[in-house]
């Protein structure tokens, strides 16, 4: 893992070996305090650890104070175009500010924000997006017309911005370099990580609807995490933000970086399968979720294998902590590699859940 400088957002540590944290963004109008707080609480319950809200006007910046009273997550204010919104958000208790180098770039304005962030001891994310990269850089990008140049331009835009912050002795910085295509995003983060030790917020921006967005994000974020790059992640989806959190948890768990409860593996089924495996898997997954909600510590670090027949079934079931290899209307349950029981199809879910 790439060792980065550690910063803190509220009580959550980012970088420097801290667990990779999960972020999401509220999709409500921030001025709607109750609606926004309600959505943040739902996201927290799903596993979100840092929440960002859009601050599009002064009313939204003021709402941060009331929202913070109702939630327990560190809150990040997302600022574009007007640096005074950042000032107002910080005054109202934001735990971090996200500034976009593409639309807040005047040095005297940045200085004002840094002065207050230093006083309140909060970090700033320099969040560059390919969609709002500055014209000066963009013209070069358009000439170059290549993904490699797009990544370089994102990195250049962020490094230039960081210099301004460092000139003011401000180092509580976190960085994101998001493009809407996976390759430019991965290239930009890789390039940046060779040049700087600031912690990285990973994401593929404007990734699309849930089905395509999860794939793009998993590839982009996953490729970087596999290389040891990344300190916090946000999966961006056009859809329910809970899906963003679920996808982020699945990415981290699939890579063995975090553990959010038992891992269920199951075969895709084929003509050999003689039970309703889809129904069994769905019931086990929802049963496991309620067990995790009830008693997290007892059920973590557990692999459950649910296999449709004797081809790969016994092998996978033996390797898992608990597994089943199904046959015709029945199944054999394995626990820690040993057969413990043969059960009828109707009892599979109950028996598996009992043994987790
Ligand atoms: Fe088919 Fe059996 Fe493989 Fe499942 S384990 S996909 S049922 S061969």
mmCIF file of C-alpha atoms and ligand atoms in Angstrom:
data_model
loop_
_atom_site.group_PDB
_atom_site.id
_atom_site.type_symbol
_atom_site.label_atom_id
_atom_site.label_comp_id
_atom_site.label_asym_id
_atom_site.label_seq_id
_atom_site.Cartn_x
_atom_site.Cartn_y
_atom_site.Cartn_z
ATOM 1 C CA UNK A 1 0.000 0.000 0.000
ATOM 2 C CA UNK A 2 1.268 3.473 -0.910
ATOM 3 C CA UNK A 3 2.002 5.321 2.322
ATOM 4 C CA UNK A 4 0.351 8.700 2.357
ATOM 5 C CA UNK A 5 0.158 11.637 4.681
ATOM 6 C CA UNK A 6 -2.673 11.160 7.183
ATOM 7 C CA UNK A 7 -5.475 13.677 7.539
ATOM 8 C CA UNK A 8 -8.628 13.636 9.645
ATOM 9 C CA UNK A 9 -12.182 14.421 8.592
ATOM 10 C CA UNK A 10 -14.112 14.800 11.816
ATOM 11 C CA UNK A 11 -13.225 11.567 13.621
ATOM 12 C CA UNK A 12 -12.335 9.594 10.478
ATOM 13 C CA UNK A 13 -8.667 9.142 9.568
ATOM 14 C CA UNK A 14 -7.740 9.129 5.894
ATOM 15 C CA UNK A 15 -4.401 7.867 4.579
ATOM 16 C CA UNK A 16 -1.268 6.895 6.443
ATOM 17 C CA UNK A 17 -2.392 3.271 6.765
ATOM 18 C CA UNK A 18 -5.933 4.001 8.019
ATOM 19 C CA UNK A 19 -8.681 1.669 6.694
ATOM 20 C CA UNK A 20 -9.991 2.785 3.315
ATOM 21 C CA UNK A 21 -13.154 4.709 4.120
ATOM 22 C CA UNK A 22 -16.445 4.887 2.247
ATOM 23 C CA UNK A 23 -17.958 8.169 1.142
ATOM 24 C CA UNK A 24 -21.189 9.111 -0.540
ATOM 25 C CA UNK A 25 -23.028 12.277 -1.412
ATOM 26 C CA UNK A 26 -26.543 13.279 -0.372
ATOM 27 C CA UNK A 27 -28.817 13.723 -3.371
ATOM 28 C CA UNK A 28 -31.321 15.944 -1.617
ATOM 29 C CA UNK A 29 -31.491 19.730 -1.775
ATOM 30 C CA UNK A 30 -29.192 20.681 1.113
ATOM 31 C CA UNK A 31 -31.569 23.505 2.079
ATOM 32 C CA UNK A 32 -34.075 20.777 2.997
ATOM 33 C CA UNK A 33 -32.552 20.042 6.392
ATOM 34 C CA UNK A 34 -34.922 17.218 7.428
ATOM 35 C CA UNK A 35 -34.811 15.433 4.082
ATOM 36 C CA UNK A 36 -31.025 15.700 3.874
ATOM 37 C CA UNK A 37 -30.475 14.560 7.470
ATOM 38 C CA UNK A 38 -32.866 11.639 6.879
ATOM 39 C CA UNK A 39 -30.955 10.498 3.800
ATOM 40 C CA UNK A 40 -27.604 10.853 5.576
ATOM 41 C CA UNK A 41 -28.849 8.711 8.466
ATOM 42 C CA UNK A 42 -29.968 6.013 6.001
ATOM 43 C CA UNK A 43 -26.566 6.155 4.318
ATOM 44 C CA UNK A 44 -24.793 5.884 7.670
ATOM 45 C CA UNK A 45 -26.884 2.810 8.485
ATOM 46 C CA UNK A 46 -25.853 1.270 5.143
ATOM 47 C CA UNK A 47 -22.146 1.817 5.934
ATOM 48 C CA UNK A 48 -21.299 5.300 4.682
ATOM 49 C CA UNK A 49 -18.522 6.862 6.779
ATOM 50 C CA UNK A 50 -18.175 10.368 5.327
ATOM 51 C CA UNK A 51 -20.966 12.339 3.679
ATOM 52 C CA UNK A 52 -20.785 15.224 1.240
ATOM 53 C CA UNK A 53 -23.509 17.756 0.531
ATOM 54 C CA UNK A 54 -23.838 20.221 -2.340
ATOM 55 C CA UNK A 55 -23.542 23.854 -1.296
ATOM 56 C CA UNK A 56 -24.987 25.783 -4.184
ATOM 57 C CA UNK A 57 -26.009 28.929 -2.292
ATOM 58 C CA UNK A 58 -25.772 30.650 1.068
ATOM 59 C CA UNK A 59 -28.968 29.046 2.323
ATOM 60 C CA UNK A 60 -27.412 25.619 1.741
ATOM 61 C CA UNK A 61 -24.229 26.738 3.539
ATOM 62 C CA UNK A 62 -26.335 27.881 6.514
ATOM 63 C CA UNK A 63 -28.268 24.575 6.535
ATOM 64 C CA UNK A 64 -25.045 22.705 7.318
ATOM 65 C CA UNK A 65 -25.244 23.797 10.960
ATOM 66 C CA UNK A 66 -28.725 22.308 11.441
ATOM 67 C CA UNK A 67 -27.908 19.148 9.459
ATOM 68 C CA UNK A 68 -24.796 18.538 11.555
ATOM 69 C CA UNK A 69 -26.850 18.623 14.745
ATOM 70 C CA UNK A 70 -28.957 15.726 13.420
ATOM 71 C CA UNK A 71 -26.243 13.404 12.076
ATOM 72 C CA UNK A 72 -23.148 11.596 13.324
ATOM 73 C CA UNK A 73 -21.090 11.427 10.122
ATOM 74 C CA UNK A 74 -18.333 13.893 9.216
ATOM 75 C CA UNK A 75 -19.797 16.308 6.705
ATOM 76 C CA UNK A 76 -18.036 17.622 3.609
ATOM 77 C CA UNK A 77 -19.220 20.780 1.849
ATOM 78 C CA UNK A 78 -18.986 20.589 -1.931
ATOM 79 C CA UNK A 79 -18.139 24.049 -3.263
ATOM 80 C CA UNK A 80 -18.005 25.359 -6.801
ATOM 81 C CA UNK A 81 -17.711 28.832 -8.363
ATOM 82 C CA UNK A 82 -18.020 31.004 -5.231
ATOM 83 C CA UNK A 83 -15.311 30.839 -2.551
ATOM 84 C CA UNK A 84 -17.586 32.713 -0.123
ATOM 85 C CA UNK A 85 -19.764 29.599 0.074
ATOM 86 C CA UNK A 86 -16.715 27.731 1.377
ATOM 87 C CA UNK A 87 -16.205 30.377 4.058
ATOM 88 C CA UNK A 88 -19.837 30.181 5.102
ATOM 89 C CA UNK A 89 -19.809 26.361 5.114
ATOM 90 C CA UNK A 90 -16.716 26.306 7.338
ATOM 91 C CA UNK A 91 -18.283 28.824 9.711
ATOM 92 C CA UNK A 92 -21.304 26.540 9.925
ATOM 93 C CA UNK A 93 -19.249 23.522 10.963
ATOM 94 C CA UNK A 94 -18.271 21.651 7.770
ATOM 95 C CA UNK A 95 -15.623 19.026 8.576
ATOM 96 C CA UNK A 96 -13.993 19.308 5.176
ATOM 97 C CA UNK A 97 -14.318 21.457 2.076
ATOM 98 C CA UNK A 98 -14.084 20.254 -1.473
ATOM 99 C CA UNK A 99 -12.773 22.885 -3.862
ATOM 100 C CA UNK A 100 -12.765 22.452 -7.611
ATOM 101 C CA UNK A 101 -9.582 23.849 -9.219
ATOM 102 C CA UNK A 102 -11.611 24.311 -12.395
ATOM 103 C CA UNK A 103 -13.896 26.987 -10.975
ATOM 104 C CA UNK A 104 -12.290 28.411 -7.814
ATOM 105 C CA UNK A 105 -8.770 29.356 -8.830
ATOM 106 C CA UNK A 106 -8.103 33.003 -7.987
ATOM 107 C CA UNK A 107 -5.235 32.997 -5.523
ATOM 108 C CA UNK A 108 -6.649 35.699 -3.241
ATOM 109 C CA UNK A 109 -9.921 33.750 -2.961
ATOM 110 C CA UNK A 110 -8.165 30.475 -2.223
ATOM 111 C CA UNK A 111 -6.132 32.272 0.444
ATOM 112 C CA UNK A 112 -9.288 33.403 2.229
ATOM 113 C CA UNK A 113 -10.568 29.822 2.369
ATOM 114 C CA UNK A 114 -7.218 28.426 3.524
ATOM 115 C CA UNK A 115 -6.958 31.006 6.305
ATOM 116 C CA UNK A 116 -10.287 29.905 7.749
ATOM 117 C CA UNK A 117 -9.682 26.179 7.186
ATOM 118 C CA UNK A 118 -6.403 26.492 9.090
ATOM 119 C CA UNK A 119 -8.102 28.307 11.924
ATOM 120 C CA UNK A 120 -10.821 25.622 12.163
ATOM 121 C CA UNK A 121 -8.287 22.818 11.549
ATOM 122 C CA UNK A 122 -10.224 21.188 8.741
ATOM 123 C CA UNK A 123 -8.846 19.594 5.569
ATOM 124 C CA UNK A 124 -9.528 20.531 1.971
ATOM 125 C CA UNK A 125 -10.047 18.212 -0.939
ATOM 126 C CA UNK A 126 -8.626 19.467 -4.191
ATOM 127 C CA UNK A 127 -11.165 17.786 -6.395
ATOM 128 C CA UNK A 128 -10.419 18.017 -10.105
ATOM 129 C CA UNK A 129 -13.007 16.722 -12.566
ATOM 130 C CA UNK A 130 -12.486 16.264 -16.278
ATOM 131 C CA UNK A 131 -15.790 18.049 -16.896
ATOM 132 C CA UNK A 132 -14.696 21.270 -15.207
ATOM 133 C CA UNK A 133 -11.008 21.449 -15.976
ATOM 134 C CA UNK A 134 -9.874 25.035 -16.637
ATOM 135 C CA UNK A 135 -9.890 26.422 -20.169
ATOM 136 C CA UNK A 136 -6.139 27.094 -20.124
ATOM 137 C CA UNK A 137 -5.451 23.406 -19.564
ATOM 138 C CA UNK A 138 -8.425 22.205 -21.591
ATOM 139 C CA UNK A 139 -7.239 23.782 -24.853
ATOM 140 C CA UNK A 140 -4.045 21.767 -24.606
ATOM 141 C CA UNK A 141 -6.108 18.685 -23.831
ATOM 142 C CA UNK A 142 -8.336 19.252 -26.827
ATOM 143 C CA UNK A 143 -5.308 19.663 -29.077
ATOM 144 C CA UNK A 144 -3.739 16.510 -27.723
ATOM 145 C CA UNK A 145 -7.023 14.613 -27.996
ATOM 146 C CA UNK A 146 -5.771 11.650 -26.028
ATOM 147 C CA UNK A 147 -6.552 9.910 -22.772
ATOM 148 C CA UNK A 148 -2.927 10.030 -21.670
ATOM 149 C CA UNK A 149 -2.881 13.810 -22.122
ATOM 150 C CA UNK A 150 -6.225 14.076 -20.333
ATOM 151 C CA UNK A 151 -4.699 12.335 -17.304
ATOM 152 C CA UNK A 152 -1.627 14.589 -17.428
ATOM 153 C CA UNK A 153 -3.803 17.688 -17.582
ATOM 154 C CA UNK A 154 -5.808 16.600 -14.545
ATOM 155 C CA UNK A 155 -2.584 16.005 -12.610
ATOM 156 C CA UNK A 156 -1.081 19.312 -13.745
ATOM 157 C CA UNK A 157 -4.198 21.175 -12.704
ATOM 158 C CA UNK A 158 -4.089 19.637 -9.200
ATOM 159 C CA UNK A 159 -0.337 20.018 -8.658
ATOM 160 C CA UNK A 160 -0.516 23.706 -9.566
ATOM 161 C CA UNK A 161 -3.363 24.197 -7.114
ATOM 162 C CA UNK A 162 -1.565 22.370 -4.319
ATOM 163 C CA UNK A 163 1.414 24.719 -4.698
ATOM 164 C CA UNK A 164 -0.838 27.640 -3.785
ATOM 165 C CA UNK A 165 -2.010 25.806 -0.642
ATOM 166 C CA UNK A 166 1.524 24.815 0.324
ATOM 167 C CA UNK A 167 2.748 28.391 -0.071
ATOM 168 C CA UNK A 168 0.383 29.141 2.813
ATOM 169 C CA UNK A 169 1.786 26.237 4.839
ATOM 170 C CA UNK A 170 -1.422 24.294 4.393
ATOM 171 C CA UNK A 171 -0.903 20.549 4.077
ATOM 172 C CA UNK A 172 -4.215 19.018 5.240
ATOM 173 C CA UNK A 173 -4.953 18.161 1.667
ATOM 174 C CA UNK A 174 -6.720 15.267 0.011
ATOM 175 C CA UNK A 175 -6.850 14.911 -3.740
ATOM 176 C CA UNK A 176 -9.160 13.514 -6.381
ATOM 177 C CA UNK A 177 -8.624 13.431 -10.142
ATOM 178 C CA UNK A 178 -11.810 12.110 -11.648
ATOM 179 C CA UNK A 179 -12.581 11.600 -15.308
ATOM 180 C CA UNK A 180 -15.711 9.983 -16.672
ATOM 181 C CA UNK A 181 -13.695 7.343 -18.507
ATOM 182 C CA UNK A 182 -11.954 4.637 -16.563
ATOM 183 C CA UNK A 183 -8.616 4.740 -18.368
ATOM 184 C CA UNK A 184 -7.989 8.485 -17.915
ATOM 185 C CA UNK A 185 -9.026 8.237 -14.278
ATOM 186 C CA UNK A 186 -6.668 5.345 -13.518
ATOM 187 C CA UNK A 187 -3.818 7.012 -15.418
ATOM 188 C CA UNK A 188 -4.327 10.320 -13.616
ATOM 189 C CA UNK A 189 -4.270 8.751 -10.147
ATOM 190 C CA UNK A 190 -1.240 6.600 -10.996
ATOM 191 C CA UNK A 191 0.659 9.585 -12.329
ATOM 192 C CA UNK A 192 -0.233 11.731 -9.342
ATOM 193 C CA UNK A 193 0.709 9.036 -6.838
ATOM 194 C CA UNK A 194 4.240 8.993 -8.285
ATOM 195 C CA UNK A 195 4.569 12.712 -7.644
ATOM 196 C CA UNK A 196 2.875 13.279 -4.299
ATOM 197 C CA UNK A 197 2.124 11.720 -0.907
ATOM 198 C CA UNK A 198 -1.194 13.430 -0.284
ATOM 199 C CA UNK A 199 -4.011 10.945 0.384
ATOM 200 C CA UNK A 200 -6.296 10.111 -2.504
ATOM 201 C CA UNK A 201 -10.074 10.081 -2.764
ATOM 202 C CA UNK A 202 -10.844 7.614 -5.572
ATOM 203 C CA UNK A 203 -13.794 7.665 -7.914
ATOM 204 C CA UNK A 204 -14.876 7.580 -11.534
ATOM 205 C CA UNK A 205 -17.074 10.623 -12.061
ATOM 206 C CA UNK A 206 -20.346 10.558 -13.988
ATOM 207 C CA UNK A 207 -20.041 6.765 -14.143
ATOM 208 C CA UNK A 208 -23.679 6.354 -15.197
ATOM 209 C CA UNK A 209 -26.685 4.418 -13.948
ATOM 210 C CA UNK A 210 -26.360 1.694 -11.332
ATOM 211 C CA UNK A 211 -25.631 -1.282 -13.613
ATOM 212 C CA UNK A 212 -22.977 0.399 -15.784
ATOM 213 C CA UNK A 213 -21.701 2.718 -13.068
ATOM 214 C CA UNK A 214 -20.942 -0.115 -10.683
ATOM 215 C CA UNK A 215 -18.911 -1.862 -13.393
ATOM 216 C CA UNK A 216 -16.951 1.278 -14.349
ATOM 217 C CA UNK A 217 -16.314 2.197 -10.734
ATOM 218 C CA UNK A 218 -15.295 -1.313 -9.761
ATOM 219 C CA UNK A 219 -12.791 -1.484 -12.594
ATOM 220 C CA UNK A 220 -11.375 2.012 -12.024
ATOM 221 C CA UNK A 221 -11.310 2.006 -8.240
ATOM 222 C CA UNK A 222 -10.387 -1.685 -8.092
ATOM 223 C CA UNK A 223 -7.433 -1.313 -10.479
ATOM 224 C CA UNK A 224 -6.011 1.482 -8.341
ATOM 225 C CA UNK A 225 -6.607 -0.251 -5.014
ATOM 226 C CA UNK A 226 -4.907 -3.378 -6.360
ATOM 227 C CA UNK A 227 -1.863 -1.194 -7.001
ATOM 228 C CA UNK A 228 -1.980 0.087 -3.421
ATOM 229 C CA UNK A 229 -3.308 3.488 -4.501
ATOM 230 C CA UNK A 230 -6.264 5.109 -2.730
ATOM 231 C CA UNK A 231 -7.278 6.090 0.791
ATOM 232 C CA UNK A 232 -11.024 6.699 0.572
ATOM 233 C CA UNK A 233 -13.557 5.838 -2.141
ATOM 234 C CA UNK A 234 -16.792 7.140 -3.557
ATOM 235 C CA UNK A 235 -18.783 5.204 -6.136
ATOM 236 C CA UNK A 236 -20.756 7.757 -8.189
ATOM 237 C CA UNK A 237 -24.059 6.448 -9.523
ATOM 238 C CA UNK A 238 -27.147 7.985 -11.058
ATOM 239 C CA UNK A 239 -29.495 6.310 -8.629
ATOM 240 C CA UNK A 240 -30.144 5.617 -4.983
ATOM 241 C CA UNK A 241 -27.030 6.635 -2.999
ATOM 242 C CA UNK A 242 -27.453 3.503 -0.859
ATOM 243 C CA UNK A 243 -26.355 1.599 -3.996
ATOM 244 C CA UNK A 244 -23.129 3.647 -3.966
ATOM 245 C CA UNK A 245 -22.375 2.513 -0.440
ATOM 246 C CA UNK A 246 -23.235 -1.120 -1.160
ATOM 247 C CA UNK A 247 -20.992 -1.079 -4.247
ATOM 248 C CA UNK A 248 -18.140 0.552 -2.296
ATOM 249 C CA UNK A 249 -18.394 -2.075 0.439
ATOM 250 C CA UNK A 250 -18.442 -4.859 -2.142
ATOM 251 C CA UNK A 251 -15.328 -3.460 -3.864
ATOM 252 C CA UNK A 252 -13.393 -3.256 -0.603
ATOM 253 C CA UNK A 253 -14.537 -6.687 0.562
ATOM 254 C CA UNK A 254 -13.780 -8.341 -2.807
ATOM 255 C CA UNK A 255 -10.219 -7.017 -2.589
ATOM 256 C CA UNK A 256 -9.849 -8.184 1.007
ATOM 257 C CA UNK A 257 -9.278 -4.606 2.206
ATOM 258 C CA UNK A 258 -12.241 -4.393 4.578
ATOM 259 C CA UNK A 259 -14.576 -6.941 6.083
ATOM 260 C CA UNK A 260 -18.275 -6.133 6.256
ATOM 261 C CA UNK A 261 -19.572 -9.542 7.279
ATOM 262 C CA UNK A 262 -19.771 -13.029 5.800
ATOM 263 C CA UNK A 263 -18.931 -13.465 2.157
ATOM 264 C CA UNK A 264 -21.424 -15.550 0.200
ATOM 265 C CA UNK A 265 -20.099 -17.330 -2.866
ATOM 266 C CA UNK A 266 -22.445 -19.244 -5.139
ATOM 267 C CA UNK A 267 -22.265 -20.919 -8.503
ATOM 268 C CA UNK A 268 -24.097 -19.465 -11.530
ATOM 269 C CA UNK A 269 -26.146 -22.717 -11.849
ATOM 270 C CA UNK A 270 -26.552 -24.670 -15.061
ATOM 271 C CA UNK A 271 -28.483 -27.663 -16.402
ATOM 272 C CA UNK A 272 -26.967 -29.855 -13.662
ATOM 273 C CA UNK A 273 -28.574 -27.903 -10.820
ATOM 274 C CA UNK A 274 -31.646 -29.629 -9.306
ATOM 275 C CA UNK A 275 -32.644 -27.132 -6.601
ATOM 276 C CA UNK A 276 -33.855 -23.509 -6.745
ATOM 277 C CA UNK A 277 -30.392 -22.132 -6.006
ATOM 278 C CA UNK A 278 -31.266 -18.498 -6.760
ATOM 279 C CA UNK A 279 -33.984 -18.551 -4.129
ATOM 280 C CA UNK A 280 -31.643 -20.213 -1.603
ATOM 281 C CA UNK A 281 -28.869 -17.671 -2.215
ATOM 282 C CA UNK A 282 -31.244 -14.698 -1.939
ATOM 283 C CA UNK A 283 -32.636 -15.997 1.344
ATOM 284 C CA UNK A 284 -29.165 -16.705 2.755
ATOM 285 C CA UNK A 285 -27.930 -13.237 1.763
ATOM 286 C CA UNK A 286 -30.875 -11.517 3.418
ATOM 287 C CA UNK A 287 -30.615 -13.812 6.472
ATOM 288 C CA UNK A 288 -26.906 -13.015 6.779
ATOM 289 C CA UNK A 289 -27.627 -9.282 6.508
ATOM 290 C CA UNK A 290 -30.063 -9.406 9.406
ATOM 291 C CA UNK A 291 -27.635 -11.479 11.480
ATOM 292 C CA UNK A 292 -24.875 -8.941 10.778
ATOM 293 C CA UNK A 293 -27.184 -6.089 11.760
ATOM 294 C CA UNK A 294 -27.977 -7.937 14.995
ATOM 295 C CA UNK A 295 -24.494 -9.084 15.974
ATOM 296 C CA UNK A 296 -21.629 -7.826 13.819
ATOM 297 C CA UNK A 297 -18.751 -9.390 15.730
ATOM 298 C CA UNK A 298 -20.073 -12.939 15.778
ATOM 299 C CA UNK A 299 -20.476 -13.302 12.025
ATOM 300 C CA UNK A 300 -17.545 -11.431 10.493
ATOM 301 C CA UNK A 301 -14.750 -13.120 8.498
ATOM 302 C CA UNK A 302 -16.886 -16.048 7.366
ATOM 303 C CA UNK A 303 -17.125 -17.568 3.873
ATOM 304 C CA UNK A 304 -20.339 -19.334 2.890
ATOM 305 C CA UNK A 305 -20.362 -21.434 -0.291
ATOM 306 C CA UNK A 306 -23.677 -22.332 -1.934
ATOM 307 C CA UNK A 307 -23.129 -24.659 -4.857
ATOM 308 C CA UNK A 308 -25.586 -26.221 -7.280
ATOM 309 C CA UNK A 309 -24.205 -29.736 -7.773
ATOM 310 C CA UNK A 310 -21.428 -32.222 -7.169
ATOM 311 C CA UNK A 311 -19.112 -30.885 -9.945
ATOM 312 C CA UNK A 312 -17.533 -28.007 -8.011
ATOM 313 C CA UNK A 313 -19.844 -28.140 -5.030
ATOM 314 C CA UNK A 314 -17.990 -30.358 -2.537
ATOM 315 C CA UNK A 315 -14.639 -28.698 -3.310
ATOM 316 C CA UNK A 316 -15.884 -25.140 -2.766
ATOM 317 C CA UNK A 317 -18.105 -26.122 0.165
ATOM 318 C CA UNK A 318 -15.161 -27.844 1.902
ATOM 319 C CA UNK A 319 -12.918 -24.793 1.444
ATOM 320 C CA UNK A 320 -15.482 -22.404 2.910
ATOM 321 C CA UNK A 321 -16.258 -22.002 6.613
ATOM 322 C CA UNK A 322 -19.715 -23.324 5.880
ATOM 323 C CA UNK A 323 -20.962 -24.647 2.572
ATOM 324 C CA UNK A 324 -23.529 -26.721 0.801
ATOM 325 C CA UNK A 325 -23.226 -28.903 -2.253
ATOM 326 C CA UNK A 326 -26.705 -29.525 -3.607
ATOM 327 C CA UNK A 327 -28.074 -32.622 -5.308
ATOM 328 C CA UNK A 328 -31.573 -33.618 -6.420
ATOM 329 C CA UNK A 329 -33.911 -31.705 -4.068
ATOM 330 C CA UNK A 330 -31.374 -31.885 -1.244
ATOM 331 C CA UNK A 331 -27.879 -30.847 -0.152
ATOM 332 C CA UNK A 332 -24.885 -31.854 1.920
ATOM 333 C CA UNK A 333 -23.692 -29.283 4.448
ATOM 334 C CA UNK A 334 -19.968 -28.922 5.135
ATOM 335 C CA UNK A 335 -18.537 -27.089 8.116
ATOM 336 C CA UNK A 336 -14.790 -26.384 8.231
ATOM 337 C CA UNK A 337 -14.227 -29.013 5.552
ATOM 338 C CA UNK A 338 -16.289 -31.819 7.114
ATOM 339 C CA UNK A 339 -19.756 -33.098 6.226
ATOM 340 C CA UNK A 340 -22.093 -32.342 9.113
ATOM 341 C CA UNK A 341 -25.511 -33.015 7.679
ATOM 342 C CA UNK A 342 -27.592 -34.011 4.654
ATOM 343 C CA UNK A 343 -30.750 -31.861 4.367
ATOM 344 C CA UNK A 344 -33.851 -31.579 2.191
ATOM 345 C CA UNK A 345 -34.097 -28.532 -0.121
ATOM 346 C CA UNK A 346 -36.780 -26.927 2.038
ATOM 347 C CA UNK A 347 -34.472 -27.002 5.095
ATOM 348 C CA UNK A 348 -31.257 -25.736 3.418
ATOM 349 C CA UNK A 349 -31.668 -22.036 4.304
ATOM 350 C CA UNK A 350 -32.664 -22.707 7.923
ATOM 351 C CA UNK A 351 -29.818 -25.191 8.512
ATOM 352 C CA UNK A 352 -27.154 -23.004 6.885
ATOM 353 C CA UNK A 353 -28.178 -19.913 8.841
ATOM 354 C CA UNK A 354 -28.235 -21.936 12.062
ATOM 355 C CA UNK A 355 -24.618 -22.967 11.489
ATOM 356 C CA UNK A 356 -23.127 -19.564 10.616
HETATM 357 FE FE1 LIG B 1 -23.513 -26.105 -12.768
HETATM 358 FE FE2 LIG B 1 -22.806 -27.593 -10.701
HETATM 359 FE FE3 LIG B 1 -21.112 -25.723 -11.635
HETATM 360 FE FE4 LIG B 1 -23.289 -24.994 -10.337
HETATM 361 S S1 LIG B 1 -21.572 -26.189 -9.502
HETATM 362 S S2 LIG B 1 -22.555 -24.151 -12.285
HETATM 363 S S3 LIG B 1 -24.750 -26.523 -10.975
HETATM 364 S S4 LIG B 1 -21.786 -27.529 -12.708
#
